[in-house]
Amino acid sequence: MYIAQVPRTAGGASRGHRRPFAGEARAGLERVGWQPEQYAAASLDAALKERRTHVSDDWNALVAHPAVEIIVEATGNPIAAVRACLAAFRNGKHVVMVTVEADAFCGPCSQKKPRSGRRVQPSLR
């Protein structure tokens, strides 16, 4: 649901999109109305330069990239969500937690985990 709104939101941008299987990610983006050229960037660097999105199965590259400031966690999988959140914190990123179960279960604790002023922002429901 979140990713469907990005192209229609003023100022909204997704420069990296990660799924365990990149082909599933591309199919999902098309299903919610993204045009193939919107997510055809060959790398995160290209995505930033071209103002497009890079689809990858490499979570570590996304959270470690120095130009990525905010991670939107929207996997729907609470275990994967918590792992992603912790990896983002280790890399000094802000996190918007969309996965409700992870937010409900770990949200209060995750508020205390980040360093350098980074924090989890629960999604608005």
Tab-separated table of N, CA, C and O in Angstrom:
chain	number	residue	atom	x	y	z
A	1	MET	N	0.816	-1.199	0.000
A	1	MET	CA	0.000	0.000	0.000
A	1	MET	C	0.858	1.261	0.000
A	1	MET	O	0.570	2.190	-0.725
A	2	TYR	N	1.895	1.269	0.811
A	2	TYR	CA	2.738	2.465	0.901
A	2	TYR	C	3.375	2.784	-0.445
A	2	TYR	O	3.320	3.920	-0.914
A	3	ILE	N	3.981	1.797	-1.056
A	3	ILE	CA	4.743	2.039	-2.285
A	3	ILE	C	3.835	2.505	-3.426
A	3	ILE	O	4.272	3.216	-4.321
A	4	ALA	N	2.549	2.150	-3.376
A	4	ALA	CA	1.610	2.597	-4.403
A	4	ALA	C	1.403	4.103	-4.347
A	4	ALA	O	1.103	4.732	-5.356
A	5	GLN	N	1.596	4.700	-3.183
A	5	GLN	CA	1.352	6.130	-3.002
A	5	GLN	C	2.556	6.998	-3.359
A	5	GLN	O	2.404	8.196	-3.611
A	6	VAL	N	3.744	6.434	-3.381
A	6	VAL	CA	4.960	7.233	-3.573
A	6	VAL	C	4.923	8.079	-4.844
A	6	VAL	O	5.182	9.286	-4.783
A	7	PRO	N	4.604	7.524	-6.023
A	7	PRO	CA	4.638	8.362	-7.224
A	7	PRO	C	3.571	9.455	-7.227
A	7	PRO	O	3.675	10.424	-7.966
A	8	ARG	N	2.556	9.317	-6.409
A	8	ARG	CA	1.451	10.275	-6.390
A	8	ARG	C	1.586	11.296	-5.262
A	8	ARG	O	0.714	12.133	-5.073
A	9	THR	N	2.650	11.216	-4.481
A	9	THR	CA	2.840	12.089	-3.334
A	9	THR	C	3.852	13.175	-3.680
A	9	THR	O	4.975	12.877	-4.087
A	10	ALA	N	3.447	14.420	-3.508
A	10	ALA	CA	4.364	15.531	-3.779
A	10	ALA	C	5.602	15.385	-2.905
A	10	ALA	O	5.497	15.231	-1.691
A	11	GLY	N	6.756	15.399	-3.528
A	11	GLY	CA	8.006	15.257	-2.790
A	11	GLY	C	8.353	13.827	-2.436
A	11	GLY	O	9.415	13.566	-1.896
A	12	GLY	N	7.474	12.889	-2.737
A	12	GLY	CA	7.730	11.486	-2.423
A	12	GLY	C	8.735	10.896	-3.389
A	12	GLY	O	8.723	11.193	-4.574
A	13	ALA	N	9.632	10.082	-2.867
A	13	ALA	CA	10.631	9.449	-3.716
A	13	ALA	C	11.056	8.138	-3.089
A	13	ALA	O	11.145	8.026	-1.879
A	14	SER	N	11.267	7.158	-3.913
A	14	SER	CA	11.833	5.889	-3.477
A	14	SER	C	13.018	5.624	-4.385
A	14	SER	O	12.854	5.400	-5.576
A	15	ARG	N	14.215	5.678	-3.840
A	15	ARG	CA	15.399	5.476	-4.658
A	15	ARG	C	15.890	4.037	-4.619
A	15	ARG	O	16.647	3.619	-5.459
A	16	GLY	N	15.470	3.281	-3.620
A	16	GLY	CA	15.851	1.879	-3.541
A	16	GLY	C	14.673	1.064	-3.048
A	16	GLY	O	13.943	1.492	-2.165
A	17	HIS	N	14.467	-0.067	-3.662
A	17	HIS	CA	13.371	-0.948	-3.266
A	17	HIS	C	13.949	-2.341	-3.154
A	17	HIS	O	14.511	-2.869	-4.101
A	18	ARG	N	13.807	-2.939	-1.990
A	18	ARG	CA	14.422	-4.241	-1.754
A	18	ARG	C	13.365	-5.279	-1.417
A	18	ARG	O	12.488	-5.047	-0.604
A	19	ARG	N	13.449	-6.401	-2.080
A	19	ARG	CA	12.621	-7.576	-1.797
A	19	ARG	C	13.534	-8.782	-1.911
A	19	ARG	O	14.538	-8.743	-2.614
A	20	PRO	N	13.194	-9.899	-1.226
A	20	PRO	CA	14.039	-11.093	-1.351
A	20	PRO	C	14.217	-11.536	-2.797
A	20	PRO	O	15.261	-12.034	-3.175
A	21	PHE	N	13.202	-11.326	-3.600
A	21	PHE	CA	13.279	-11.684	-5.014
A	21	PHE	C	12.928	-10.441	-5.820
A	21	PHE	O	11.792	-9.989	-5.817
A	22	ALA	N	13.912	-9.881	-6.501
A	22	ALA	CA	13.725	-8.620	-7.216
A	22	ALA	C	12.606	-8.699	-8.247
A	22	ALA	O	11.892	-7.728	-8.476
A	23	GLY	N	12.423	-9.868	-8.869
A	23	GLY	CA	11.343	-10.031	-9.845
A	23	GLY	C	9.972	-9.814	-9.215
A	23	GLY	O	9.088	-9.217	-9.826
A	24	GLU	N	9.792	-10.280	-7.986
A	24	GLU	CA	8.528	-10.052	-7.264
A	24	GLU	C	8.318	-8.566	-7.014
A	24	GLU	O	7.203	-8.064	-7.105
A	25	ALA	N	9.396	-7.878	-6.686
A	25	ALA	CA	9.299	-6.445	-6.429
A	25	ALA	C	8.850	-5.710	-7.685
A	25	ALA	O	7.966	-4.851	-7.625
A	26	ARG	N	9.448	-6.044	-8.812
A	26	ARG	CA	9.072	-5.383	-10.062
A	26	ARG	C	7.607	-5.656	-10.408
A	26	ARG	O	6.879	-4.750	-10.808
A	27	ALA	N	7.170	-6.886	-10.232
A	27	ALA	CA	5.768	-7.235	-10.507
A	27	ALA	C	4.836	-6.464	-9.576
A	27	ALA	O	3.781	-5.980	-9.996
A	28	GLY	N	5.226	-6.337	-8.312
A	28	GLY	CA	4.414	-5.585	-7.358
A	28	GLY	C	4.323	-4.115	-7.706
A	28	GLY	O	3.252	-3.505	-7.600
A	29	LEU	N	5.432	-3.536	-8.119
A	29	LEU	CA	5.425	-2.128	-8.513
A	29	LEU	C	4.518	-1.908	-9.717
A	29	LEU	O	3.738	-0.953	-9.752
A	30	GLU	N	4.611	-2.793	-10.700
A	30	GLU	CA	3.737	-2.666	-11.872
A	30	GLU	C	2.267	-2.825	-11.487
A	30	GLU	O	1.413	-2.100	-11.988
A	31	ARG	N	1.994	-3.747	-10.584
A	31	ARG	CA	0.621	-4.010	-10.157
A	31	ARG	C	-0.026	-2.770	-9.535
A	31	ARG	O	-1.223	-2.555	-9.657
A	32	VAL	N	0.776	-1.936	-8.869
A	32	VAL	CA	0.206	-0.740	-8.233
A	32	VAL	C	0.411	0.526	-9.071
A	32	VAL	O	0.251	1.633	-8.575
A	33	GLY	N	0.769	0.354	-10.345
A	33	GLY	CA	0.755	1.483	-11.262
A	33	GLY	C	2.084	2.126	-11.607
A	33	GLY	O	2.114	3.132	-12.313
A	34	TRP	N	3.204	1.565	-11.135
A	34	TRP	CA	4.505	2.123	-11.507
A	34	TRP	C	4.817	1.725	-12.948
A	34	TRP	O	4.556	0.613	-13.366
A	35	GLN	N	5.410	2.642	-13.683
A	35	GLN	CA	5.868	2.364	-15.034
A	35	GLN	C	7.276	1.766	-14.946
A	35	GLN	O	8.083	2.189	-14.106
A	36	PRO	N	7.621	0.798	-15.809
A	36	PRO	CA	8.942	0.163	-15.742
A	36	PRO	C	10.114	1.135	-15.730
A	36	PRO	O	11.093	0.922	-15.023
A	37	GLU	N	10.015	2.239	-16.473
A	37	GLU	CA	11.134	3.191	-16.481
A	37	GLU	C	11.333	3.876	-15.128
A	37	GLU	O	12.410	4.387	-14.835
A	38	GLN	N	10.303	3.865	-14.267
A	38	GLN	CA	10.434	4.487	-12.951
A	38	GLN	C	11.355	3.686	-12.025
A	38	GLN	O	11.939	4.244	-11.111
A	39	TYR	N	11.459	2.385	-12.239
A	39	TYR	CA	12.269	1.543	-11.349
A	39	TYR	C	13.365	0.792	-12.118
A	39	TYR	O	13.795	-0.275	-11.728
A	40	ALA	N	13.855	1.409	-13.182
A	40	ALA	CA	14.845	0.755	-14.035
A	40	ALA	C	16.283	1.212	-13.770
A	40	ALA	O	17.176	0.860	-14.532
A	41	ALA	N	16.517	1.944	-12.695
A	41	ALA	CA	17.890	2.388	-12.417
A	41	ALA	C	18.775	1.179	-12.153
A	41	ALA	O	18.404	0.262	-11.422
A	42	ALA	N	19.964	1.185	-12.717
A	42	ALA	CA	20.880	0.046	-12.630
A	42	ALA	C	21.551	-0.099	-11.267
A	42	ALA	O	22.039	-1.170	-10.925
A	43	SER	N	21.570	0.977	-10.484
A	43	SER	CA	22.211	0.954	-9.168
A	43	SER	C	21.584	2.036	-8.297
A	43	SER	O	20.837	2.890	-8.794
A	44	LEU	N	21.914	2.026	-7.013
A	44	LEU	CA	21.436	3.098	-6.141
A	44	LEU	C	22.016	4.442	-6.555
A	44	LEU	O	21.314	5.457	-6.545
A	45	ASP	N	23.280	4.452	-6.932
A	45	ASP	CA	23.890	5.708	-7.388
A	45	ASP	C	23.174	6.241	-8.628
A	45	ASP	O	22.893	7.438	-8.728
A	46	ALA	N	22.862	5.347	-9.558
A	46	ALA	CA	22.137	5.762	-10.766
A	46	ALA	C	20.741	6.254	-10.401
A	46	ALA	O	20.256	7.245	-10.962
A	47	ALA	N	20.092	5.587	-9.461
A	47	ALA	CA	18.748	5.998	-9.035
A	47	ALA	C	18.764	7.418	-8.481
A	47	ALA	O	17.871	8.222	-8.774
A	48	LEU	N	19.754	7.715	-7.679
A	48	LEU	CA	19.857	9.055	-7.111
A	48	LEU	C	20.115	10.096	-8.196
A	48	LEU	O	19.489	11.157	-8.206
A	49	LYS	N	21.006	9.779	-9.122
A	49	LYS	CA	21.350	10.714	-10.194
A	49	LYS	C	20.177	10.922	-11.153
A	49	LYS	O	19.899	12.039	-11.581
A	50	GLU	N	19.482	9.839	-11.487
A	50	GLU	CA	18.411	9.870	-12.487
A	50	GLU	C	17.032	10.137	-11.893
A	50	GLU	O	16.057	10.229	-12.623
A	51	ARG	N	16.949	10.202	-10.556
A	51	ARG	CA	15.666	10.379	-9.847
A	51	ARG	C	14.681	9.264	-10.196
A	51	ARG	O	13.520	9.496	-10.480
A	52	ARG	N	15.240	8.042	-10.196
A	52	ARG	CA	14.429	6.849	-10.420
A	52	ARG	C	14.654	5.907	-9.245
A	52	ARG	O	15.264	6.276	-8.254
A	53	THR	N	14.170	4.684	-9.358
A	53	THR	CA	14.284	3.691	-8.292
A	53	THR	C	15.106	2.508	-8.757
A	53	THR	O	14.992	2.072	-9.909
A	54	HIS	N	15.915	1.989	-7.861
A	54	HIS	CA	16.696	0.777	-8.107
A	54	HIS	C	16.058	-0.367	-7.319
A	54	HIS	O	15.815	-0.249	-6.130
A	55	VAL	N	15.761	-1.473	-7.986
A	55	VAL	CA	15.196	-2.659	-7.341
A	55	VAL	C	16.314	-3.668	-7.140
A	55	VAL	O	17.062	-3.967	-8.064
A	56	SER	N	16.423	-4.183	-5.920
A	56	SER	CA	17.516	-5.087	-5.592
A	56	SER	C	17.068	-6.091	-4.543
A	56	SER	O	16.090	-5.873	-3.852
A	57	ASP	N	17.828	-7.169	-4.422
A	57	ASP	CA	17.594	-8.106	-3.325
A	57	ASP	C	18.677	-7.952	-2.255
A	57	ASP	O	18.757	-8.734	-1.320
A	58	ASP	N	19.493	-6.902	-2.356
A	58	ASP	CA	20.609	-6.686	-1.428
A	58	ASP	C	20.252	-5.638	-0.377
A	58	ASP	O	20.464	-4.438	-0.567
A	59	TRP	N	19.705	-6.103	0.730
A	59	TRP	CA	19.296	-5.219	1.817
A	59	TRP	C	20.487	-4.441	2.372
A	59	TRP	O	20.397	-3.253	2.647
A	60	ASN	N	21.609	-5.110	2.548
A	60	ASN	CA	22.775	-4.463	3.146
A	60	ASN	C	23.259	-3.279	2.327
A	60	ASN	O	23.651	-2.253	2.877
A	61	ALA	N	23.236	-3.402	1.013
A	61	ALA	CA	23.668	-2.289	0.161
A	61	ALA	C	22.746	-1.086	0.333
A	61	ALA	O	23.205	0.050	0.355
A	62	LEU	N	21.462	-1.345	0.472
A	62	LEU	CA	20.504	-0.259	0.638
A	62	LEU	C	20.722	0.471	1.959
A	62	LEU	O	20.852	1.690	1.992
A	63	VAL	N	20.791	-0.260	3.069
A	63	VAL	CA	20.916	0.414	4.366
A	63	VAL	C	22.313	0.987	4.591
A	63	VAL	O	22.469	1.885	5.422
A	64	ALA	N	23.310	0.497	3.876
A	64	ALA	CA	24.666	1.008	4.066
A	64	ALA	C	25.000	2.176	3.144
A	64	ALA	O	25.993	2.860	3.369
A	65	HIS	N	24.189	2.418	2.135
A	65	HIS	CA	24.513	3.465	1.166
A	65	HIS	C	24.532	4.831	1.865
A	65	HIS	O	23.579	5.203	2.549
A	66	PRO	N	25.612	5.607	1.686
A	66	PRO	CA	25.734	6.868	2.412
A	66	PRO	C	24.685	7.926	2.043
A	66	PRO	O	24.394	8.802	2.853
A	67	ALA	N	24.091	7.844	0.871
A	67	ALA	CA	23.104	8.844	0.473
A	67	ALA	C	21.695	8.516	0.959
A	67	ALA	O	20.811	9.369	0.910
A	68	VAL	N	21.480	7.297	1.438
A	68	VAL	CA	20.164	6.909	1.951
A	68	VAL	C	20.065	7.381	3.393
A	68	VAL	O	20.886	7.030	4.230
A	69	GLU	N	19.062	8.191	3.676
A	69	GLU	CA	18.887	8.733	5.021
A	69	GLU	C	17.758	8.063	5.783
A	69	GLU	O	17.809	7.970	7.004
A	70	ILE	N	16.722	7.659	5.071
A	70	ILE	CA	15.520	7.122	5.710
A	70	ILE	C	15.184	5.770	5.102
A	70	ILE	O	15.160	5.614	3.889
A	71	ILE	N	14.903	4.816	5.975
A	71	ILE	CA	14.458	3.494	5.549
A	71	ILE	C	12.979	3.374	5.911
A	71	ILE	O	12.598	3.593	7.063
A	72	VAL	N	12.148	3.052	4.939
A	72	VAL	CA	10.744	2.765	5.197
A	72	VAL	C	10.620	1.253	5.205
A	72	VAL	O	10.821	0.604	4.188
A	73	GLU	N	10.324	0.706	6.362
A	73	GLU	CA	10.215	-0.740	6.513
A	73	GLU	C	8.758	-1.115	6.322
A	73	GLU	O	7.916	-0.756	7.126
A	74	ALA	N	8.456	-1.834	5.252
A	74	ALA	CA	7.078	-2.174	4.925
A	74	ALA	C	6.967	-3.602	4.402
A	74	ALA	O	6.187	-3.876	3.497
A	75	THR	N	7.742	-4.514	4.979
A	75	THR	CA	7.726	-5.891	4.488
A	75	THR	C	6.458	-6.632	4.875
A	75	THR	O	6.058	-7.563	4.192
A	76	GLY	N	5.863	-6.259	5.995
A	76	GLY	CA	4.722	-7.021	6.507
A	76	GLY	C	5.149	-8.243	7.300
A	76	GLY	O	4.321	-8.963	7.829
A	77	ASN	N	6.433	-8.468	7.398
A	77	ASN	CA	6.969	-9.607	8.132
A	77	ASN	C	7.640	-9.069	9.398
A	77	ASN	O	8.686	-8.429	9.320
A	78	PRO	N	7.056	-9.324	10.600
A	78	PRO	CA	7.592	-8.705	11.813
A	78	PRO	C	9.043	-9.065	12.122
A	78	PRO	O	9.806	-8.214	12.577
A	79	ILE	N	9.440	-10.289	11.865
A	79	ILE	CA	10.825	-10.685	12.154
A	79	ILE	C	11.776	-9.971	11.201
A	79	ILE	O	12.785	-9.394	11.618
A	80	ALA	N	11.453	-9.975	9.917
A	80	ALA	CA	12.283	-9.263	8.939
A	80	ALA	C	12.290	-7.767	9.238
A	80	ALA	O	13.319	-7.100	9.081
A	81	ALA	N	11.161	-7.243	9.689
A	81	ALA	CA	11.059	-5.817	9.986
A	81	ALA	C	12.001	-5.408	11.112
A	81	ALA	O	12.693	-4.391	11.027
A	82	VAL	N	12.040	-6.200	12.175
A	82	VAL	CA	12.919	-5.878	13.297
A	82	VAL	C	14.380	-5.985	12.867
A	82	VAL	O	15.199	-5.117	13.191
A	83	ARG	N	14.713	-7.014	12.110
A	83	ARG	CA	16.095	-7.150	11.613
A	83	ARG	C	16.488	-5.952	10.754
A	83	ARG	O	17.585	-5.417	10.866
A	84	ALA	N	15.574	-5.551	9.880
A	84	ALA	CA	15.852	-4.414	9.002
A	84	ALA	C	16.023	-3.134	9.812
A	84	ALA	O	16.920	-2.328	9.539
A	85	CYS	N	15.179	-2.963	10.797
A	85	CYS	CA	15.248	-1.779	11.648
A	85	CYS	C	16.593	-1.710	12.368
A	85	CYS	O	17.256	-0.667	12.378
A	86	LEU	N	17.019	-2.813	12.942
A	86	LEU	CA	18.297	-2.839	13.653
A	86	LEU	C	19.474	-2.602	12.708
A	86	LEU	O	20.421	-1.887	13.040
A	87	ALA	N	19.401	-3.176	11.501
A	87	ALA	CA	20.461	-2.943	10.507
A	87	ALA	C	20.504	-1.466	10.111
A	87	ALA	O	21.583	-0.881	9.959
A	88	ALA	N	19.339	-0.863	9.969
A	88	ALA	CA	19.285	0.556	9.626
A	88	ALA	C	19.912	1.397	10.739
A	88	ALA	O	20.678	2.328	10.465
A	89	PHE	N	19.612	1.069	11.989
A	89	PHE	CA	20.207	1.804	13.110
A	89	PHE	C	21.725	1.670	13.114
A	89	PHE	O	22.433	2.640	13.359
A	90	ARG	N	22.210	0.447	12.861
A	90	ARG	CA	23.670	0.244	12.827
A	90	ARG	C	24.331	1.116	11.768
A	90	ARG	O	25.497	1.459	11.878
A	91	ASN	N	23.572	1.472	10.749
A	91	ASN	CA	24.096	2.301	9.665
A	91	ASN	C	23.688	3.762	9.804
A	91	ASN	O	23.853	4.546	8.861
A	92	GLY	N	23.147	4.136	10.958
A	92	GLY	CA	22.822	5.539	11.223
A	92	GLY	C	21.641	6.092	10.457
A	92	GLY	O	21.593	7.288	10.172
A	93	LYS	N	20.668	5.238	10.113
A	93	LYS	CA	19.519	5.688	9.328
A	93	LYS	C	18.300	5.936	10.222
A	93	LYS	O	18.145	5.327	11.274
A	94	HIS	N	17.422	6.805	9.749
A	94	HIS	CA	16.101	6.963	10.356
A	94	HIS	C	15.237	5.824	9.828
A	94	HIS	O	15.465	5.335	8.713
A	95	VAL	N	14.208	5.434	10.586
A	95	VAL	CA	13.337	4.343	10.159
A	95	VAL	C	11.877	4.758	10.322
A	95	VAL	O	11.488	5.284	11.359
A	96	VAL	N	11.093	4.516	9.272
A	96	VAL	CA	9.645	4.616	9.362
A	96	VAL	C	9.146	3.179	9.354
A	96	VAL	O	9.346	2.451	8.380
A	97	MET	N	8.536	2.763	10.455
A	97	MET	CA	8.078	1.381	10.610
A	97	MET	C	6.624	1.273	10.172
A	97	MET	O	5.732	1.808	10.820
A	98	VAL	N	6.403	0.604	9.048
A	98	VAL	CA	5.053	0.417	8.525
A	98	VAL	C	4.495	-0.938	8.941
A	98	VAL	O	3.287	-1.099	9.064
A	99	THR	N	5.358	-1.904	9.194
A	99	THR	CA	4.900	-3.238	9.608
A	99	THR	C	4.317	-3.146	11.011
A	99	THR	O	5.034	-2.984	11.994
A	100	VAL	N	3.002	-3.220	11.098
A	100	VAL	CA	2.263	-2.960	12.328
A	100	VAL	C	2.679	-3.889	13.461
A	100	VAL	O	2.876	-3.447	14.595
A	101	GLU	N	2.835	-5.174	13.170
A	101	GLU	CA	3.156	-6.130	14.231
A	101	GLU	C	4.507	-5.842	14.864
A	101	GLU	O	4.669	-5.916	16.078
A	102	ALA	N	5.483	-5.498	14.054
A	102	ALA	CA	6.808	-5.169	14.582
A	102	ALA	C	6.744	-3.877	15.382
A	102	ALA	O	7.366	-3.756	16.435
A	103	ASP	N	5.977	-2.933	14.890
A	103	ASP	CA	5.825	-1.661	15.585
A	103	ASP	C	5.161	-1.874	16.943
A	103	ASP	O	5.617	-1.362	17.964
A	104	ALA	N	4.087	-2.675	16.980
A	104	ALA	CA	3.363	-2.917	18.227
A	104	ALA	C	4.206	-3.692	19.232
A	104	ALA	O	4.211	-3.394	20.420
A	105	PHE	N	4.950	-4.667	18.740
A	105	PHE	CA	5.726	-5.532	19.627
A	105	PHE	C	7.033	-4.888	20.068
A	105	PHE	O	7.408	-4.964	21.225
A	106	CYS	N	7.729	-4.266	19.156
A	106	CYS	CA	9.076	-3.759	19.438
A	106	CYS	C	9.187	-2.240	19.434
A	106	CYS	O	10.241	-1.708	19.758
A	107	GLY	N	8.140	-1.551	19.057
A	107	GLY	CA	8.204	-0.097	18.949
A	107	GLY	C	8.737	0.610	20.173
A	107	GLY	O	9.670	1.418	20.075
A	108	PRO	N	8.187	0.331	21.382
A	108	PRO	CA	8.689	1.035	22.569
A	108	PRO	C	10.171	0.782	22.828
A	108	PRO	O	10.901	1.704	23.184
A	109	CYS	N	10.630	-0.441	22.622
A	109	CYS	CA	12.054	-0.747	22.824
A	109	CYS	C	12.910	-0.125	21.738
A	109	CYS	O	14.016	0.344	22.002
A	110	SER	N	12.405	-0.128	20.503
A	110	SER	CA	13.213	0.387	19.398
A	110	SER	C	13.414	1.891	19.503
A	110	SER	O	14.349	2.421	18.923
A	111	GLN	N	12.550	2.580	20.232
A	111	GLN	CA	12.734	4.016	20.438
A	111	GLN	C	14.013	4.294	21.218
A	111	GLN	O	14.603	5.350	21.109
A	112	LYS	N	14.453	3.340	22.031
A	112	LYS	CA	15.637	3.522	22.868
A	112	LYS	C	16.923	3.072	22.178
A	112	LYS	O	18.007	3.391	22.617
A	113	LYS	N	16.834	2.303	21.109
A	113	LYS	CA	17.987	1.674	20.474
A	113	LYS	C	18.858	2.611	19.639
A	113	LYS	O	20.069	2.515	19.685
A	114	PRO	N	18.294	3.498	18.840
A	114	PRO	CA	19.132	4.249	17.901
A	114	PRO	C	20.159	5.136	18.589
A	114	PRO	O	19.976	5.574	19.709
A	115	ARG	N	21.222	5.393	17.839
A	115	ARG	CA	22.256	6.328	18.286
A	115	ARG	C	22.221	7.561	17.393
A	115	ARG	O	21.607	7.558	16.350
A	116	SER	N	22.884	8.577	17.802
A	116	SER	CA	23.037	9.795	17.003
A	116	SER	C	21.699	10.448	16.665
A	116	SER	O	21.542	11.023	15.598
A	117	GLY	N	20.737	10.346	17.552
A	117	GLY	CA	19.471	11.021	17.336
A	117	GLY	C	18.547	10.345	16.346
A	117	GLY	O	17.475	10.839	16.058
A	118	ARG	N	18.933	9.204	15.804
A	118	ARG	CA	18.066	8.494	14.858
A	118	ARG	C	16.970	7.801	15.648
A	118	ARG	O	17.177	7.344	16.757
A	119	ARG	N	15.791	7.700	15.074
A	119	ARG	CA	14.705	7.062	15.791
A	119	ARG	C	13.719	6.421	14.830
A	119	ARG	O	13.714	6.700	13.650
A	120	VAL	N	12.874	5.597	15.394
A	120	VAL	CA	11.799	4.977	14.635
A	120	VAL	C	10.612	5.911	14.658
A	120	VAL	O	10.250	6.448	15.701
A	121	GLN	N	9.998	6.116	13.525
A	121	GLN	CA	8.752	6.853	13.459
A	121	GLN	C	7.680	5.859	13.079
A	121	GLN	O	7.652	5.367	11.953
A	122	PRO	N	6.796	5.496	14.031
A	122	PRO	CA	5.726	4.568	13.663
A	122	PRO	C	4.864	5.182	12.565
A	122	PRO	O	4.679	6.407	12.531
A	123	SER	N	4.352	4.344	11.706
A	123	SER	CA	3.502	4.861	10.636
A	123	SER	C	2.188	5.333	11.224
A	123	SER	O	1.760	4.877	12.279
A	124	LEU	N	1.566	6.257	10.542
A	124	LEU	CA	0.236	6.723	10.964
A	124	LEU	C	-0.791	5.740	10.462
A	124	LEU	O	-0.795	5.366	9.297
A	125	ARG	N	-1.648	5.319	11.331
A	125	ARG	CA	-2.673	4.354	10.932
A	125	ARG	C	-4.030	4.957	11.057
A	125	ARG	O	-4.318	5.787	11.791
